[in-house]
Amino acid sequence: MLTTLLVLFIVGYLAIALEHPLRVDKTASALLLGMLMWVIYAMGAESVVPVVSADGFRHFMETHPGLESKSLHEQALQYVLNVDIVEHLGDIMQTLLFLIGAMTIVEMVDVHGGFRVITDHINTRDKRKLLWIISFVTFFMSAILDNLTTTIVMLMLLRKLITQKDERWLYAGMIIIAANSGGAWSPIGDITTIMLWVSGNITAPALLSFVLVPSLVSMLVPLVIISSKLKGELPPRDVVVEKNSFITSGQRATMFYLGVGGLIFVPVFKSITHLPPFIGMLFVLGALWVFTEIFYNSKMLEQAKELRLPKVISRVDMPSILFFLGILMAVAVLQSTGILSDIAAYLDEEIHNVYWIGLVLGVLSAIVDNVPLVAGVMGMYPVADPAAVGYAANFVIDGTFWELMSYCAGVGGSILIIGSAAGVIVMGLEKISFGWYMKKFTWVALLGYLAGAGVYALEKLIFC
């Protein structure tokens, strides 16, 4: 069964990658892949659950005495239905709700013309200069927000600046790399760094000390290469007549600062309440919704019907949400069946070098989602005792392995467009194909990834 799941996963990813030649929407392929993998897992659960989830299955049987008379298949199936699916769907829904909230807030700002607060201050028409500005803004913004939210904001901004699709795709590709690189050195910049930080594997000072510079290099190398391909200037931006011209510049600015300020507040909310990020995102969305309702009721504007949140939320790209759901559900099966853990164990046994293991896992994170990958690695390698020496010393708090995992899992996701949340969002919103990104960006992202890893190794050699 495990071989079947692996083959199906590879075939499904090929279908996503070959979306345009096959003329099958990637969302359809992702949903079919995710659901079919769960069907196969459920059908053969009795051969996997008692082995991979031995402790959990034993506890499940102890707390459900009525299942003792059932067959092993029925017992394992009930475990899949009541434990595996529930736990994975809970984790996935946190991500999807966070994404829906962020996309709705960004759409709310956009429909009010809020991004003019930024676009009106970007006067350059030089293509190279604009690419550098966009990349650095994305890099540092993703460390404050997170790479997912930052990517959504920057894509909406990019659409205001560049109307030609083919040219905009080059900038969008750099946004993916800059967002992933920027999220790798901040404890709140990426889901994987949040996982490592919250679990106590790594601290914020360690990330800033040893991961910031490698992350910056991983962005600069592709940025230099891509910018060398751009020449000339963008055509003058057309004077766009605002659809909602009754909105004043002050009101646009208010919506911009409320929306972006709310997004920035999400990690603060998490640090104060210790609640999952999606609760903070939905809290901000609710507060913004209440504000706009009161604002429009006081103005009594007939035109405001198009600007109220029930209308705005219809603009959210639901195919992208469903695509994300399908991919995460498929990877969840790989995690539940122990395939990811087996891969980590194989690497540890055959390679036994934290630098090579980190690099390989980083490349692997471009193929499968880095969240379950890092979760599997954290389960495989518990934090070592502070007094550990030798090879085990790499796994202490702020050890080399955990710093390297923060870098590799985040930056490695840029190698393929499906390797990170930022890439999946760009793929969905900009309709960039897997093949186009591989041809234009995979090799430059890989160069940046390896250059940054080399800088990290040099840092450890000099300062440790």
CSV table of C-alpha atoms in Angstrom, one decimal:
chain,number,residue,atom,x,y,z
A,1,MET,CA,0.0,0.0,0.0
A,2,LEU,CA,2.8,2.4,0.8
A,3,THR,CA,4.3,2.0,-2.7
A,4,THR,CA,0.9,2.6,-4.2
A,5,LEU,CA,0.5,5.8,-2.2
A,6,LEU,CA,4.0,7.0,-3.2
A,7,VAL,CA,3.3,6.3,-6.9
A,8,LEU,CA,-0.1,8.0,-6.7
A,9,PHE,CA,1.5,11.0,-5.1
A,10,ILE,CA,4.1,11.3,-7.8
A,11,VAL,CA,1.5,10.9,-10.5
A,12,GLY,CA,-0.7,13.5,-8.9
A,13,TYR,CA,2.1,16.0,-8.7
A,14,LEU,CA,2.9,15.4,-12.3
A,15,ALA,CA,-0.7,16.1,-13.2
A,16,ILE,CA,-0.5,19.4,-11.3
A,17,ALA,CA,2.8,20.2,-13.0
A,18,LEU,CA,1.4,19.4,-16.5
A,19,GLU,CA,-1.8,21.3,-16.0
A,20,HIS,CA,-1.6,23.2,-19.3
A,21,PRO,CA,-0.7,20.3,-21.6
A,22,LEU,CA,-3.3,18.0,-19.9
A,23,ARG,CA,-5.9,20.8,-19.9
A,24,VAL,CA,-7.0,19.7,-16.5
A,25,ASP,CA,-7.2,22.4,-13.8
A,26,LYS,CA,-4.6,21.9,-11.0
A,27,THR,CA,-7.3,22.3,-8.3
A,28,ALA,CA,-9.2,19.3,-9.7
A,29,SER,CA,-6.0,17.2,-9.8
A,30,ALA,CA,-5.0,18.2,-6.2
A,31,LEU,CA,-8.5,17.5,-4.8
A,32,LEU,CA,-8.7,14.1,-6.6
A,33,LEU,CA,-5.1,13.3,-5.4
A,34,GLY,CA,-5.8,14.1,-1.8
A,35,MET,CA,-9.1,12.4,-1.5
A,36,LEU,CA,-8.0,9.3,-3.4
A,37,MET,CA,-5.0,8.9,-1.1
A,38,TRP,CA,-7.2,8.9,1.9
A,39,VAL,CA,-9.5,6.3,0.3
A,40,ILE,CA,-6.5,4.0,-0.3
A,41,TYR,CA,-5.2,4.6,3.2
A,42,ALA,CA,-8.6,3.8,4.8
A,43,MET,CA,-8.9,0.6,2.7
A,44,GLY,CA,-5.6,-0.7,3.9
A,45,ALA,CA,-5.6,0.8,7.4
A,46,GLU,CA,-5.2,-2.5,9.2
A,47,SER,CA,-1.7,-3.0,7.8
A,48,VAL,CA,-0.5,0.5,8.7
A,49,VAL,CA,-2.2,1.9,11.8
A,50,PRO,CA,-1.2,-0.8,14.4
A,51,VAL,CA,2.4,-0.4,13.3
A,52,VAL,CA,2.9,3.3,12.6
A,53,SER,CA,0.5,4.6,15.3
A,54,ALA,CA,1.0,1.8,17.8
A,55,ASP,CA,0.7,3.9,21.0
A,56,GLY,CA,-2.1,6.1,19.7
A,57,PHE,CA,-4.0,3.0,18.4
A,58,ARG,CA,-3.6,1.3,21.7
A,59,HIS,CA,-5.0,4.3,23.6
A,60,PHE,CA,-7.9,4.6,21.1
A,61,MET,CA,-8.8,1.0,21.7
A,62,GLU,CA,-8.7,1.4,25.5
A,63,THR,CA,-11.0,4.4,25.3
A,64,HIS,CA,-13.4,2.8,22.9
A,65,PRO,CA,-14.1,-0.6,24.5
A,66,GLY,CA,-17.0,-1.3,22.1
A,67,LEU,CA,-14.6,-1.9,19.3
A,68,GLU,CA,-13.0,-5.0,20.8
A,69,SER,CA,-15.4,-7.3,19.1
A,70,LYS,CA,-14.9,-5.7,15.7
A,71,SER,CA,-12.4,-6.9,13.1
A,72,LEU,CA,-8.9,-5.4,12.9
A,73,HIS,CA,-9.9,-3.6,9.7
A,74,GLU,CA,-12.9,-2.0,11.3
A,75,GLN,CA,-10.8,-1.0,14.4
A,76,ALA,CA,-8.1,0.6,12.2
A,77,LEU,CA,-10.7,2.3,10.0
A,78,GLN,CA,-12.4,3.9,13.1
A,79,TYR,CA,-9.0,5.2,14.2
A,80,VAL,CA,-8.4,6.8,10.8
A,81,LEU,CA,-11.9,8.3,10.8
A,82,ASN,CA,-11.9,9.6,14.4
A,83,VAL,CA,-8.2,10.4,15.0
A,84,ASP,CA,-6.2,10.8,11.8
A,85,ILE,CA,-8.7,12.7,9.7
A,86,VAL,CA,-9.9,14.8,12.6
A,87,GLU,CA,-6.3,15.8,13.7
A,88,HIS,CA,-5.0,16.5,10.2
A,89,LEU,CA,-8.2,18.4,9.1
A,90,GLY,CA,-7.9,20.5,12.3
A,91,ASP,CA,-4.4,21.5,11.4
A,92,ILE,CA,-5.2,22.1,7.7
A,93,MET,CA,-8.3,24.1,8.5
A,94,GLN,CA,-6.2,26.4,10.7
A,95,THR,CA,-4.1,27.2,7.7
A,96,LEU,CA,-7.1,27.6,5.4
A,97,LEU,CA,-9.0,29.8,7.7
A,98,PHE,CA,-5.8,31.9,8.2
A,99,LEU,CA,-5.5,32.1,4.4
A,100,ILE,CA,-9.2,33.0,3.9
A,101,GLY,CA,-9.0,35.7,6.5
A,102,ALA,CA,-5.8,37.2,5.1
A,103,MET,CA,-7.1,37.2,1.5
A,104,THR,CA,-10.4,38.8,2.6
A,105,ILE,CA,-8.6,41.6,4.5
A,106,VAL,CA,-6.3,42.2,1.5
A,107,GLU,CA,-9.3,42.3,-0.9
A,108,MET,CA,-11.0,44.7,1.5
A,109,VAL,CA,-8.0,47.1,1.4
A,110,ASP,CA,-7.8,46.7,-2.4
A,111,VAL,CA,-11.5,47.4,-3.2
A,112,HIS,CA,-11.2,50.6,-1.2
A,113,GLY,CA,-8.1,51.7,-3.2
A,114,GLY,CA,-5.9,51.4,-0.1
A,115,PHE,CA,-2.8,50.2,-2.0
A,116,ARG,CA,-2.6,53.6,-3.6
A,117,VAL,CA,-0.9,54.6,-0.4
A,118,ILE,CA,2.1,52.6,-1.5
A,119,THR,CA,1.8,52.7,-5.3
A,120,ASP,CA,1.5,56.5,-5.3
A,121,HIS,CA,4.9,56.6,-3.6
A,122,ILE,CA,6.6,54.2,-6.1
A,123,ASN,CA,7.4,56.5,-8.9
A,124,THR,CA,10.2,54.6,-10.6
A,125,ARG,CA,9.6,53.1,-14.0
A,126,ASP,CA,13.0,51.5,-14.2
A,127,LYS,CA,12.3,47.7,-14.3
A,128,ARG,CA,15.5,46.7,-12.4
A,129,LYS,CA,15.1,49.3,-9.7
A,130,LEU,CA,11.4,48.3,-9.2
A,131,LEU,CA,12.4,44.6,-8.9
A,132,TRP,CA,14.9,45.4,-6.2
A,133,ILE,CA,12.4,47.6,-4.3
A,134,ILE,CA,9.7,44.9,-4.5
A,135,SER,CA,12.1,42.2,-3.4
A,136,PHE,CA,13.5,44.0,-0.4
A,137,VAL,CA,10.0,45.1,0.7
A,138,THR,CA,8.8,41.5,0.5
A,139,PHE,CA,11.9,40.2,2.3
A,140,PHE,CA,11.5,42.4,5.4
A,141,MET,CA,7.7,42.4,5.4
A,142,SER,CA,7.5,38.6,5.4
A,143,ALA,CA,9.6,38.6,8.6
A,144,ILE,CA,7.1,40.9,10.3
A,145,LEU,CA,3.9,39.3,9.0
A,146,ASP,CA,4.5,35.9,7.5
A,147,ASN,CA,5.4,34.8,4.0
A,148,LEU,CA,1.8,33.8,3.1
A,149,THR,CA,0.2,37.1,4.0
A,150,THR,CA,3.1,39.1,2.5
A,151,THR,CA,2.8,37.2,-0.8
A,152,ILE,CA,-0.9,38.1,-1.0
A,153,VAL,CA,-0.3,41.7,-0.2
A,154,MET,CA,2.6,42.1,-2.7
A,155,LEU,CA,0.7,40.4,-5.5
A,156,MET,CA,-2.2,42.8,-5.1
A,157,LEU,CA,0.4,45.6,-5.1
A,158,LEU,CA,2.1,44.2,-8.2
A,159,ARG,CA,-1.1,44.2,-10.1
A,160,LYS,CA,-1.4,47.9,-9.6
A,161,LEU,CA,2.1,48.5,-10.9
A,162,ILE,CA,2.5,46.1,-13.9
A,163,THR,CA,-0.4,45.2,-16.2
A,164,GLN,CA,1.5,43.0,-18.7
A,165,LYS,CA,1.1,39.4,-17.5
A,166,ASP,CA,4.4,37.9,-18.8
A,167,GLU,CA,6.5,40.7,-17.2
A,168,ARG,CA,4.5,40.6,-14.0
A,169,TRP,CA,5.3,36.9,-13.7
A,170,LEU,CA,9.1,37.6,-13.3
A,171,TYR,CA,8.3,39.9,-10.4
A,172,ALA,CA,5.9,37.4,-8.9
A,173,GLY,CA,8.6,34.7,-9.1
A,174,MET,CA,11.0,36.9,-7.1
A,175,ILE,CA,8.2,37.6,-4.6
A,176,ILE,CA,8.1,33.8,-3.9
A,177,ILE,CA,11.9,33.7,-3.3
A,178,ALA,CA,12.0,36.9,-1.3
A,179,ALA,CA,9.0,35.9,0.9
A,180,ASN,CA,10.4,32.5,1.7
A,181,SER,CA,13.9,33.8,2.4
A,182,GLY,CA,12.5,36.6,4.6
A,183,GLY,CA,10.4,34.2,6.6
A,184,ALA,CA,13.2,31.9,7.3
A,185,TRP,CA,15.1,34.2,9.7
A,186,SER,CA,12.2,35.4,11.8
A,187,PRO,CA,10.4,33.3,14.5
A,188,ILE,CA,7.1,34.5,13.2
A,189,GLY,CA,7.9,34.7,9.5
A,190,ASP,CA,7.1,31.2,8.4
A,191,ILE,CA,4.9,28.3,9.7
A,192,THR,CA,8.0,26.1,10.1
A,193,THR,CA,10.0,28.7,12.1
A,194,ILE,CA,6.9,29.2,14.3
A,195,MET,CA,6.8,25.5,14.9
A,196,LEU,CA,10.5,25.4,15.9
A,197,TRP,CA,10.2,28.5,18.0
A,198,VAL,CA,7.1,27.6,19.9
A,199,SER,CA,8.4,24.1,20.5
A,200,GLY,CA,11.6,25.5,22.0
A,201,ASN,CA,14.0,24.1,19.4
A,202,ILE,CA,15.3,27.5,18.6
A,203,THR,CA,15.2,31.1,19.9
A,204,ALA,CA,14.8,34.4,18.1
A,205,PRO,CA,18.4,35.6,18.9
A,206,ALA,CA,19.9,32.5,17.3
A,207,LEU,CA,17.8,33.1,14.1
A,208,LEU,CA,18.9,36.7,13.9
A,209,SER,CA,22.5,35.8,14.6
A,210,PHE,CA,23.0,32.9,12.2
A,211,VAL,CA,20.1,32.7,9.7
A,212,LEU,CA,19.5,36.3,8.7
A,213,VAL,CA,22.6,36.7,6.5
A,214,PRO,CA,22.3,33.3,4.7
A,215,SER,CA,18.6,34.2,4.1
A,216,LEU,CA,19.6,37.5,2.6
A,217,VAL,CA,22.2,35.9,0.4
A,218,SER,CA,19.6,33.3,-0.8
A,219,MET,CA,17.5,36.2,-2.1
A,220,LEU,CA,20.3,38.4,-3.4
A,221,VAL,CA,21.8,35.7,-5.7
A,222,PRO,CA,18.5,35.1,-7.7
A,223,LEU,CA,17.7,38.9,-7.5
A,224,VAL,CA,21.0,39.8,-9.3
A,225,ILE,CA,20.4,37.1,-12.0
A,226,ILE,CA,16.8,38.0,-12.7
A,227,SER,CA,17.4,41.7,-12.6
A,228,SER,CA,20.1,41.3,-15.3
A,229,LYS,CA,17.4,40.0,-17.6
A,230,LEU,CA,15.3,43.2,-17.2
A,231,LYS,CA,16.1,46.2,-19.4
A,232,GLY,CA,14.4,49.5,-20.0
A,233,GLU,CA,11.5,51.1,-18.3
A,234,LEU,CA,7.9,50.2,-17.8
A,235,PRO,CA,5.4,52.2,-19.8
A,236,PRO,CA,3.7,55.1,-18.0
A,237,ARG,CA,0.9,54.0,-15.8
A,238,ASP,CA,-2.5,54.8,-17.1
A,239,VAL,CA,-4.5,57.3,-15.1
A,240,VAL,CA,-7.1,55.0,-13.7
A,241,VAL,CA,-10.4,56.4,-12.9
A,242,GLU,CA,-11.3,54.9,-9.6
A,243,LYS,CA,-14.5,52.9,-9.7
A,244,ASN,CA,-15.3,54.1,-6.2
A,245,SER,CA,-14.3,57.7,-6.7
A,246,PHE,CA,-16.4,58.9,-3.7
A,247,ILE,CA,-13.8,57.4,-1.4
A,248,THR,CA,-11.5,60.2,-0.3
A,249,SER,CA,-7.7,59.8,0.0
A,250,GLY,CA,-8.1,59.9,3.8
A,251,GLN,CA,-10.5,57.1,3.8
A,252,ARG,CA,-8.3,55.0,1.5
A,253,ALA,CA,-5.4,55.6,3.9
A,254,THR,CA,-7.6,54.6,6.9
A,255,MET,CA,-8.5,51.3,5.3
A,256,PHE,CA,-4.9,50.6,4.3
A,257,TYR,CA,-3.5,51.2,7.8
A,258,LEU,CA,-6.3,49.3,9.5
A,259,GLY,CA,-5.9,46.4,7.1
A,260,VAL,CA,-2.1,46.1,7.1
A,261,GLY,CA,-1.9,47.1,10.8
A,262,GLY,CA,-4.4,44.3,11.6
A,263,LEU,CA,-2.2,41.8,9.7
A,264,ILE,CA,0.9,43.0,11.6
A,265,PHE,CA,-1.1,42.6,14.8
A,266,VAL,CA,-1.8,38.9,14.2
A,267,PRO,CA,1.7,37.7,15.5
A,268,VAL,CA,1.4,40.1,18.4
A,269,PHE,CA,-2.1,38.6,19.2
A,270,LYS,CA,-0.6,35.1,19.2
A,271,SER,CA,2.3,36.1,21.5
A,272,ILE,CA,-0.1,37.6,24.0
A,273,THR,CA,-2.9,35.0,23.9
A,274,HIS,CA,-0.9,31.9,22.8
A,275,LEU,CA,-3.9,31.1,20.6
A,276,PRO,CA,-3.4,29.8,17.0
A,277,PRO,CA,-2.7,32.5,14.4
A,278,PHE,CA,-6.0,31.9,12.5
A,279,ILE,CA,-7.9,33.1,15.6
A,280,GLY,CA,-6.0,36.4,15.5
A,281,MET,CA,-6.6,36.7,11.8
A,282,LEU,CA,-10.3,36.1,12.1
A,283,PHE,CA,-10.4,38.5,15.1
A,284,VAL,CA,-8.9,41.2,12.9
A,285,LEU,CA,-11.3,40.4,10.1
A,286,GLY,CA,-14.3,40.7,12.5
A,287,ALA,CA,-13.0,44.0,13.9
A,288,LEU,CA,-12.5,45.4,10.4
A,289,TRP,CA,-16.0,44.2,9.4
A,290,VAL,CA,-17.6,45.9,12.4
A,291,PHE,CA,-15.7,49.1,11.6
A,292,THR,CA,-16.8,49.2,7.9
A,293,GLU,CA,-20.4,48.4,8.8
A,294,ILE,CA,-20.6,51.3,11.3
A,295,PHE,CA,-18.7,53.6,8.9
A,296,TYR,CA,-21.1,52.9,6.0
A,297,ASN,CA,-24.2,53.1,8.1
A,298,SER,CA,-23.1,56.5,9.3
A,299,LYS,CA,-22.4,57.6,5.7
A,300,MET,CA,-25.6,56.1,4.3
A,301,LEU,CA,-23.9,55.7,0.9
A,302,GLU,CA,-25.8,53.7,-1.7
A,303,GLN,CA,-22.6,52.9,-3.4
A,304,ALA,CA,-21.2,51.3,-0.3
A,305,LYS,CA,-23.1,48.1,-1.0
A,306,GLU,CA,-20.3,47.0,-3.3
A,307,LEU,CA,-17.7,47.7,-0.6
A,308,ARG,CA,-19.2,45.8,2.3
A,309,LEU,CA,-17.6,42.6,3.3
A,310,PRO,CA,-20.3,40.2,2.1
A,311,LYS,CA,-19.6,41.4,-1.4
A,312,VAL,CA,-15.9,41.6,-1.0
A,313,ILE,CA,-15.5,38.0,0.3
A,314,SER,CA,-17.0,36.8,-3.0
A,315,ARG,CA,-13.8,38.1,-4.7
A,316,VAL,CA,-11.6,35.6,-2.7
A,317,ASP,CA,-10.1,33.0,-5.0
A,318,MET,CA,-11.8,29.8,-3.8
A,319,PRO,CA,-10.1,27.5,-6.3
A,320,SER,CA,-6.8,28.4,-4.7
A,321,ILE,CA,-8.2,27.5,-1.3
A,322,LEU,CA,-9.4,24.2,-2.6
A,323,PHE,CA,-6.0,23.5,-4.3
A,324,PHE,CA,-4.3,24.2,-1.0
A,325,LEU,CA,-6.7,21.8,0.8
A,326,GLY,CA,-6.1,19.0,-1.7
A,327,ILE,CA,-2.3,19.3,-1.5
A,328,LEU,CA,-2.2,19.3,2.3
A,329,MET,CA,-4.6,16.4,2.6
A,330,ALA,CA,-2.4,14.4,0.3
A,331,VAL,CA,0.7,15.2,2.3
A,332,ALA,CA,-1.2,14.3,5.5
A,333,VAL,CA,-1.5,10.7,4.3
A,334,LEU,CA,2.3,10.6,3.8
A,335,GLN,CA,2.7,11.7,7.3
A,336,SER,CA,0.0,9.3,8.8
A,337,THR,CA,1.5,6.3,7.1
A,338,GLY,CA,5.0,7.1,8.3
A,339,ILE,CA,6.5,7.6,4.9
A,340,LEU,CA,7.9,11.0,5.8
A,341,SER,CA,9.4,9.7,9.0
A,342,ASP,CA,10.9,6.7,7.2
A,343,ILE,CA,12.6,9.1,4.8
A,344,ALA,CA,14.0,11.1,7.7
A,345,ALA,CA,15.3,7.9,9.4
A,346,TYR,CA,16.9,6.8,6.1
A,347,LEU,CA,18.7,10.1,5.8
A,348,ASP,CA,20.0,9.9,9.3
A,349,GLU,CA,21.3,6.4,8.9
A,350,GLU,CA,22.9,6.8,5.5
A,351,ILE,CA,24.2,10.3,5.7
A,352,HIS,CA,24.7,11.1,9.4
A,353,ASN,CA,25.8,14.7,8.7
A,354,VAL,CA,23.5,17.5,9.8
A,355,TYR,CA,24.6,19.8,7.0
A,356,TRP,CA,23.9,17.2,4.2
A,357,ILE,CA,20.7,16.1,5.9
A,358,GLY,CA,19.5,19.7,6.2
A,359,LEU,CA,20.3,20.4,2.5
A,360,VAL,CA,18.5,17.2,1.4
A,361,LEU,CA,15.5,18.0,3.5
A,362,GLY,CA,15.4,21.5,2.1
A,363,VAL,CA,15.3,20.2,-1.4
A,364,LEU,CA,12.6,17.7,-0.3
A,365,SER,CA,10.5,20.6,1.1
A,366,ALA,CA,10.3,21.9,-2.5
A,367,ILE,CA,8.4,18.6,-3.4
A,368,VAL,CA,6.3,18.0,-0.3
A,369,ASP,CA,4.8,20.6,2.1
A,370,ASN,CA,7.5,21.7,4.6
A,371,VAL,CA,5.1,21.8,7.5
A,372,PRO,CA,4.5,18.0,7.9
A,373,LEU,CA,8.2,17.5,6.9
A,374,VAL,CA,9.4,19.7,9.7
A,375,ALA,CA,6.9,18.1,12.1
A,376,GLY,CA,8.2,14.7,11.1
A,377,VAL,CA,11.8,15.8,11.7
A,378,MET,CA,11.0,17.3,15.1
A,379,GLY,CA,9.5,13.9,16.1
A,380,MET,CA,12.5,12.1,14.7
A,381,TYR,CA,15.0,14.3,16.5
A,382,PRO,CA,14.0,15.4,20.0
A,383,VAL,CA,15.9,18.3,21.5
A,384,ALA,CA,19.1,17.0,23.0
A,385,ASP,CA,20.3,17.6,26.6
A,386,PRO,CA,22.3,20.9,26.9
A,387,ALA,CA,25.3,18.9,28.1
A,388,ALA,CA,25.3,16.7,24.9
A,389,VAL,CA,28.6,16.5,23.1
A,390,GLY,CA,29.7,15.2,19.7
A,391,TYR,CA,27.1,14.6,17.0
A,392,ALA,CA,24.2,14.9,19.6
A,393,ALA,CA,25.3,18.5,20.3
A,394,ASN,CA,23.9,19.5,17.0
A,395,PHE,CA,20.4,18.9,18.3
A,396,VAL,CA,20.4,21.0,21.5
A,397,ILE,CA,18.4,24.2,21.7
A,398,ASP,CA,19.8,26.6,19.1
A,399,GLY,CA,21.9,23.7,17.8
A,400,THR,CA,23.3,23.7,14.2
A,401,PHE,CA,20.6,21.2,13.0
A,402,TRP,CA,17.7,23.4,14.1
A,403,GLU,CA,19.1,26.6,12.7
A,404,LEU,CA,19.8,24.8,9.5
A,405,MET,CA,16.3,23.4,9.4
A,406,SER,CA,14.8,26.8,9.8
A,407,TYR,CA,16.8,28.0,6.8
A,408,CYS,CA,16.6,25.0,4.6
A,409,ALA,CA,12.8,24.2,5.1
A,410,GLY,CA,11.9,27.9,4.4
A,411,VAL,CA,14.3,28.8,1.6
A,412,GLY,CA,14.3,25.3,0.0
A,413,GLY,CA,10.6,25.7,-0.7
A,414,SER,CA,11.4,28.3,-3.4
A,415,ILE,CA,13.1,25.7,-5.7
A,416,LEU,CA,9.7,24.6,-7.0
A,417,ILE,CA,6.5,26.7,-7.2
A,418,ILE,CA,4.6,24.0,-5.4
A,419,GLY,CA,7.2,23.9,-2.6
A,420,SER,CA,5.8,26.6,-0.4
A,421,ALA,CA,2.6,28.4,0.6
A,422,ALA,CA,3.8,31.5,-1.2
A,423,GLY,CA,4.4,29.6,-4.4
A,424,VAL,CA,1.0,27.9,-4.2
A,425,ILE,CA,-0.7,31.2,-3.8
A,426,VAL,CA,1.2,32.8,-6.7
A,427,MET,CA,0.4,29.7,-8.8
A,428,GLY,CA,-3.3,30.1,-8.0
A,429,LEU,CA,-3.7,33.9,-8.2
A,430,GLU,CA,-1.3,34.6,-11.2
A,431,LYS,CA,-2.0,31.2,-13.0
A,432,ILE,CA,1.7,30.6,-13.4
A,433,SER,CA,2.4,27.1,-14.7
A,434,PHE,CA,4.7,24.6,-12.9
A,435,GLY,CA,6.9,24.3,-16.1
A,436,TRP,CA,7.3,28.1,-16.6
A,437,TYR,CA,8.6,28.5,-13.0
A,438,MET,CA,10.9,25.5,-13.3
A,439,LYS,CA,12.4,26.9,-16.5
A,440,LYS,CA,12.8,30.5,-15.3
A,441,PHE,CA,13.3,30.2,-11.5
A,442,THR,CA,14.2,26.7,-10.2
A,443,TRP,CA,17.9,26.9,-11.1
A,444,VAL,CA,18.3,30.5,-9.7
A,445,ALA,CA,16.4,29.6,-6.5
A,446,LEU,CA,18.7,26.5,-6.1
A,447,LEU,CA,21.8,28.6,-6.6
A,448,GLY,CA,20.6,31.1,-3.9
A,449,TYR,CA,19.7,28.2,-1.6
A,450,LEU,CA,23.2,26.6,-1.9
A,451,ALA,CA,24.9,30.0,-1.6
A,452,GLY,CA,23.0,30.8,1.6
A,453,ALA,CA,23.8,27.4,3.1
A,454,GLY,CA,27.5,28.0,2.3
A,455,VAL,CA,27.4,31.3,4.1
A,456,TYR,CA,25.8,29.6,7.1
A,457,ALA,CA,28.5,27.0,7.2
A,458,LEU,CA,31.1,29.8,7.0
A,459,GLU,CA,29.5,31.6,9.9
A,460,LYS,CA,29.6,28.5,12.1
A,461,LEU,CA,33.2,27.9,11.1
A,462,ILE,CA,34.3,31.5,12.0
A,463,PHE,CA,32.1,32.2,15.1
A,464,CYS,CA,31.7,28.8,16.7
